[in-house]
Tab-separated table of C-alpha atoms in Angstrom:
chain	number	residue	atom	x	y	z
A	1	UNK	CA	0.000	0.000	0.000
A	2	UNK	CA	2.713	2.164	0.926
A	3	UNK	CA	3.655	1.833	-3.229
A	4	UNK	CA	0.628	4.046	-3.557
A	5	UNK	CA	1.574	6.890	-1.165
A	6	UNK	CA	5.339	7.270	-2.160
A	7	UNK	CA	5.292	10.167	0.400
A	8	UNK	CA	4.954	8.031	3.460
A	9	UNK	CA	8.465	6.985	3.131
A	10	UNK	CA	9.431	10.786	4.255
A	11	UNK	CA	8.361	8.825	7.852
A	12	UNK	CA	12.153	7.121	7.803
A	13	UNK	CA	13.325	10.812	8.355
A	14	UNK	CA	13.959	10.968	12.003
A	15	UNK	CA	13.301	15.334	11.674
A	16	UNK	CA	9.675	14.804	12.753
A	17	UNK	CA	10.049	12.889	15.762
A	18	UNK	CA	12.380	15.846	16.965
A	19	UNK	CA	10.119	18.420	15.620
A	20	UNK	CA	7.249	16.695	17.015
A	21	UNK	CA	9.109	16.885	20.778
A	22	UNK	CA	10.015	20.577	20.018
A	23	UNK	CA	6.614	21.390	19.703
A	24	UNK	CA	4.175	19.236	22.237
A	25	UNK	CA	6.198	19.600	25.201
A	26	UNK	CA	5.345	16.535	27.948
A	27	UNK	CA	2.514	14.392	25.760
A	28	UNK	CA	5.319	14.417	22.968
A	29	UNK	CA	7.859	12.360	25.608
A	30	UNK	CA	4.768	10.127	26.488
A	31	UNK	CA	3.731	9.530	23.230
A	32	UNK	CA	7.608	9.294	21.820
A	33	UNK	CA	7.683	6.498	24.894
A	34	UNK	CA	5.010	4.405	23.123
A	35	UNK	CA	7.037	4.441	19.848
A	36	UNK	CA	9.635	2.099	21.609
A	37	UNK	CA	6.759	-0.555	21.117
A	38	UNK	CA	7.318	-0.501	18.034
A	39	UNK	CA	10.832	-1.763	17.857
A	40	UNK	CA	10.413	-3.625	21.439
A	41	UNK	CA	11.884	-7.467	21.492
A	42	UNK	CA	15.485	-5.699	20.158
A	43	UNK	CA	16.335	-5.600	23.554
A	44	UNK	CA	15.323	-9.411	24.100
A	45	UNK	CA	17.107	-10.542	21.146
A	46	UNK	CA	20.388	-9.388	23.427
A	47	UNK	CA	20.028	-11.350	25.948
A	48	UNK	CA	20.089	-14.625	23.602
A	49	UNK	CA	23.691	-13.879	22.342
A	50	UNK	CA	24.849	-16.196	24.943
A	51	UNK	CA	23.116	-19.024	22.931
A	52	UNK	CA	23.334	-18.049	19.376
A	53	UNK	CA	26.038	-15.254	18.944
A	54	UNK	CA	26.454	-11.683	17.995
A	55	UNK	CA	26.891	-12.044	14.268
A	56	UNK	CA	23.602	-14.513	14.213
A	57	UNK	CA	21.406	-11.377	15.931
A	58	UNK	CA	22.672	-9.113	13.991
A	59	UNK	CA	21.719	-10.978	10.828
A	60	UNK	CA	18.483	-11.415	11.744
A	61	UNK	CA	17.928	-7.781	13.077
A	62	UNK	CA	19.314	-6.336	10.161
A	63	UNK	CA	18.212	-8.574	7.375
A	64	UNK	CA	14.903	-9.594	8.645
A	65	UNK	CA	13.373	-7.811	11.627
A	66	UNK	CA	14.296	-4.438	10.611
A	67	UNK	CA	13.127	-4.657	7.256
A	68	UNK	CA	9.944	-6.416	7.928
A	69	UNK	CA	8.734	-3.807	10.759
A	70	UNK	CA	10.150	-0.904	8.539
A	71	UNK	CA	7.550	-2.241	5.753
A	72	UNK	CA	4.730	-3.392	8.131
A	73	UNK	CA	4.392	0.403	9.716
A	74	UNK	CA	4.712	2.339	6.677
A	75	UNK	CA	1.672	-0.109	5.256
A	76	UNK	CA	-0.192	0.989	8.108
A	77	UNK	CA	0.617	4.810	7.669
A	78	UNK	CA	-0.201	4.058	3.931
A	79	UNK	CA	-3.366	2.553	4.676
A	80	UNK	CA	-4.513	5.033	7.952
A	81	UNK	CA	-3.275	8.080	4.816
A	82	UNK	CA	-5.753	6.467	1.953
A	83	UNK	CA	-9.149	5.917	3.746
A	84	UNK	CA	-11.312	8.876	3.236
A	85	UNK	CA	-14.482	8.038	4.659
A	86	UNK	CA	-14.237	9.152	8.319
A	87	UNK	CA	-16.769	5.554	10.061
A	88	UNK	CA	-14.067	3.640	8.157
A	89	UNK	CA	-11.230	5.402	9.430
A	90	UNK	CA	-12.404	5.015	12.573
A	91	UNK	CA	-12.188	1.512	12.597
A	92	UNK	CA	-8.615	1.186	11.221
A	93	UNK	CA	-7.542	3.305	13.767
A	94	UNK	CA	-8.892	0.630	16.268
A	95	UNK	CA	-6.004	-1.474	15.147
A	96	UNK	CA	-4.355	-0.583	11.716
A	97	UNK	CA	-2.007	-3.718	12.053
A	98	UNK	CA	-5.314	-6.414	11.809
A	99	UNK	CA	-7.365	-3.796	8.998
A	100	UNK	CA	-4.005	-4.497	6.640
A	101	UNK	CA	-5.019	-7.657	6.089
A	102	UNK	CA	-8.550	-8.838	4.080
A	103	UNK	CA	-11.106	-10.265	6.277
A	104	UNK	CA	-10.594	-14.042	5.507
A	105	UNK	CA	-6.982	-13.654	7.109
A	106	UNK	CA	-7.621	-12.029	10.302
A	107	UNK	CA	-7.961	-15.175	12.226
A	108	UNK	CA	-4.696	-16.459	10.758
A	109	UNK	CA	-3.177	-13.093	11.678
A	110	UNK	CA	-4.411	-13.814	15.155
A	111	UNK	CA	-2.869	-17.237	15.235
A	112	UNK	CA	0.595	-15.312	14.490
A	113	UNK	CA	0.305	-12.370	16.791
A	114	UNK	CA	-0.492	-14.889	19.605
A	115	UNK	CA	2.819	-17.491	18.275
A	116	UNK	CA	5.276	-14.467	18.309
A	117	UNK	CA	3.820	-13.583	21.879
A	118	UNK	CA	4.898	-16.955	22.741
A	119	UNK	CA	8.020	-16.342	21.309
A	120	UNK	CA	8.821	-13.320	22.899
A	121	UNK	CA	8.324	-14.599	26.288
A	122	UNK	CA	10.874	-17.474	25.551
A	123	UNK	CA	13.335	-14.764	24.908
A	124	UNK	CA	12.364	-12.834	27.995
A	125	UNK	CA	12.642	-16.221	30.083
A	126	UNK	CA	15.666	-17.176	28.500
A	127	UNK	CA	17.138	-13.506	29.393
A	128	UNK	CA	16.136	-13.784	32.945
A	129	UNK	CA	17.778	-17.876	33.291
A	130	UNK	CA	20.602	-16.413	32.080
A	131	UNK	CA	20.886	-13.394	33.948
A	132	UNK	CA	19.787	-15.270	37.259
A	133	UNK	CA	22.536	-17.816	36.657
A	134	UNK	CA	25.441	-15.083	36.421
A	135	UNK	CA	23.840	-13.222	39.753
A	136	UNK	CA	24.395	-16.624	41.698
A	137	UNK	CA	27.454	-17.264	40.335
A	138	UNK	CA	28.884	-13.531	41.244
A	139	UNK	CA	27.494	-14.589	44.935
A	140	UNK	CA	23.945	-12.033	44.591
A	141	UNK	CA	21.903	-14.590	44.645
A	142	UNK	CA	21.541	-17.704	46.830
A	143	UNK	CA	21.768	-20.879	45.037
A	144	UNK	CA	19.004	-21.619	42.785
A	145	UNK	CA	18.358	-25.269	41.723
A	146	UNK	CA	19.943	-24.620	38.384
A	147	UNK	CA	18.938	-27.814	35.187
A	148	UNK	CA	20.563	-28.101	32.082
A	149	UNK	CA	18.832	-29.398	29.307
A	150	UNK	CA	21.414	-29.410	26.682
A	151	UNK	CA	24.658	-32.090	27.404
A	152	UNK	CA	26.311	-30.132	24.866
A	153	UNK	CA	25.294	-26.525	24.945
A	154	UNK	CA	26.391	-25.030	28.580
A	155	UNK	CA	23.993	-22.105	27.826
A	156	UNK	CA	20.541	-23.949	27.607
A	157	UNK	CA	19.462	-23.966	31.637
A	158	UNK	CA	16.023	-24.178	33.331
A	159	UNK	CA	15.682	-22.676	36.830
A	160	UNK	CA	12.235	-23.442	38.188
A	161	UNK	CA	11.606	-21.009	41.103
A	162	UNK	CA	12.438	-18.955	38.658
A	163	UNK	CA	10.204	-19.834	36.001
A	164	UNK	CA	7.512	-19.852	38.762
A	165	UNK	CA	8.272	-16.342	40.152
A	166	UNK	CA	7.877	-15.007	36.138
A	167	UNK	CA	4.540	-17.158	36.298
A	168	UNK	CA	3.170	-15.283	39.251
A	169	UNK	CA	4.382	-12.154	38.172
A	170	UNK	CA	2.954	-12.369	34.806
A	171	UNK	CA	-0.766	-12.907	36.517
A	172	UNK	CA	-0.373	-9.865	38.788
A	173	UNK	CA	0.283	-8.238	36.363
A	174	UNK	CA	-2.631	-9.275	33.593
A	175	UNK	CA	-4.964	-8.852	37.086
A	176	UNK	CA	-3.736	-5.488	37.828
A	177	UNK	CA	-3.422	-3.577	34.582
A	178	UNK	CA	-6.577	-5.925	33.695
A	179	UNK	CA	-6.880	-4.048	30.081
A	180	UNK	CA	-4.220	-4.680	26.467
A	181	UNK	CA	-3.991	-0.879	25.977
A	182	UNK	CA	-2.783	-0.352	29.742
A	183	UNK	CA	-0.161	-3.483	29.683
A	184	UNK	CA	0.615	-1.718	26.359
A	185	UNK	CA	1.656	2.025	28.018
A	186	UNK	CA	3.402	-0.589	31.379
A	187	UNK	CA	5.363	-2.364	28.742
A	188	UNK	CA	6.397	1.118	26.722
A	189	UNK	CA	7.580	1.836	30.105
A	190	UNK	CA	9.703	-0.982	31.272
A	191	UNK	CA	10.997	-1.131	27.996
A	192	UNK	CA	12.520	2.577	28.598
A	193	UNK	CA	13.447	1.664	31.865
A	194	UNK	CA	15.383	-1.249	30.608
A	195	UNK	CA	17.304	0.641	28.091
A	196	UNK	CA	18.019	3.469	30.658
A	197	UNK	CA	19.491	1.429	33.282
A	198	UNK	CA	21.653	-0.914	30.379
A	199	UNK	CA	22.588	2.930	29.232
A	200	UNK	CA	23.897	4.094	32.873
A	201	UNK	CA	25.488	0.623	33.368
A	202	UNK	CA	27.425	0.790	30.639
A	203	UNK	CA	28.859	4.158	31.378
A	204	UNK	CA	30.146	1.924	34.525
A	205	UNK	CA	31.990	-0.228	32.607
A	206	UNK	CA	33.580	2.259	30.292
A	207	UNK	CA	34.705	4.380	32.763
A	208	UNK	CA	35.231	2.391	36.294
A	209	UNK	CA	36.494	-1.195	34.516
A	210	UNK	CA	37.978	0.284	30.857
A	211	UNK	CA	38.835	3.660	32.185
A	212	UNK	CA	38.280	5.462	29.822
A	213	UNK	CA	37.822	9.301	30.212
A	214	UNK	CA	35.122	10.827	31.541
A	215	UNK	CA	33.885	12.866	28.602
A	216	UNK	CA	34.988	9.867	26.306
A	217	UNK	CA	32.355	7.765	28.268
A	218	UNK	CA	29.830	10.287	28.734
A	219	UNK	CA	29.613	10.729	24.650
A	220	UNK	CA	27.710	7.183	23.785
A	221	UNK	CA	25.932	7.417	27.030
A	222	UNK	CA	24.143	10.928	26.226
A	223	UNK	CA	23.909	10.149	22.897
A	224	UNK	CA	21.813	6.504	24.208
A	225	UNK	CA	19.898	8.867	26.900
């Protein structure tokens, strides 16, 4: 669709995101924050490079992931930009992602949206194994019984308190927020979080364990901010 509306593509420009923060003041932060959804589960793919490597990740970011949100966004702008009658518009704005495709593939489109969910929380889980193990072998944790279920790959663990903990926190949190559009703005959140703190760690590192110069590690770090 995008094809049709060669102007949409000015959207890869990154002047009106900082035009749009110029001029709307605090909602332009908030709504700026809910753009991270839309390249969310980068961050995740990091914390599988223990099992499958930096070049693999990159590949796929760069090759496949990128592209296909790049395309899959500026269809939606495309298609939001060509509907003229306003009752129609309405309901693409509802969720542009499932109007893109023709009715007899919504459910299918379902089936997908609900199989990459499941996906993405194997990468989360698989982060926080992997994270959890390091913690109790740098002595912050107590020992956790700890199950590896590869004899070859040292990488591949299950931790079941663990799991459970993500379990219970994952219902608490589906019970608290209760509705998709308010896990949507927690999530946004987190997500910024996440980066932020990854950010201010790694200004640790550069300067504390590389020593490197303060203004030399400052530089990425604001730039990241």
């Amino acid at each position: 669709r995008f094809l049709e509306h060669p102007e949409i593509l000015s959207a890869l420009s990154p002047h009106h995101g900082i035009s749009f923060l110029a001029h709307h003041g605090k909602e332009g932060i908030v709504l700026m924050g809910m753009v991270l959804l839309a390249v969310t589960g980068c961050e995740a793919l990091y914390a599988d490079i223990g099992h499958f490597g930096q070049k693999a990740l990159q590949r796929a970011w760069f090759i496949l992931v990128y592209p296909a949100l790049t395309l899959n966004y500026l269809g939606q702008g495309a298609l939001v930009a060509s509907t003229t009658d306003p009752k129609k518009l309405a309901d693409i704005l509802e969720s542009p992602f499932y109007s893109l495709a023709p009715d007899v593939m919504l459910v299918p489109m379902i089936l997908i949206a609900t199989l990459a969910t499941v996906i993405a929380s194997q990468a989360m889980i698989t982060g926080v194994f992997s994270l959890t193990l390091q913690a109790v072998q740098l002595g912050y944790l107590p020992r956790l019984k700890i199950v590896h279920t590869n004899p070859d790959v040292r990488g591949q663990i299950y931790m079941p308190q663990v799991n459970f903990m993500l379990m219970v926190a994952c219902i608490s949190l589906v019970l608290y927020f209760r509705s998709s559009s308010n896990l949507a703005s927690a999530y946004g959140l987190s997500v910024a979080m996440d980066m932020l703190l990854t950010s201010f760690l790694f200004f640790l590192v550069t300067w504390r364990i590389w020593n490197w110069p303060l203004w030399k590690a400052l530089l990425p770090i604001l730039c990241f901010m």
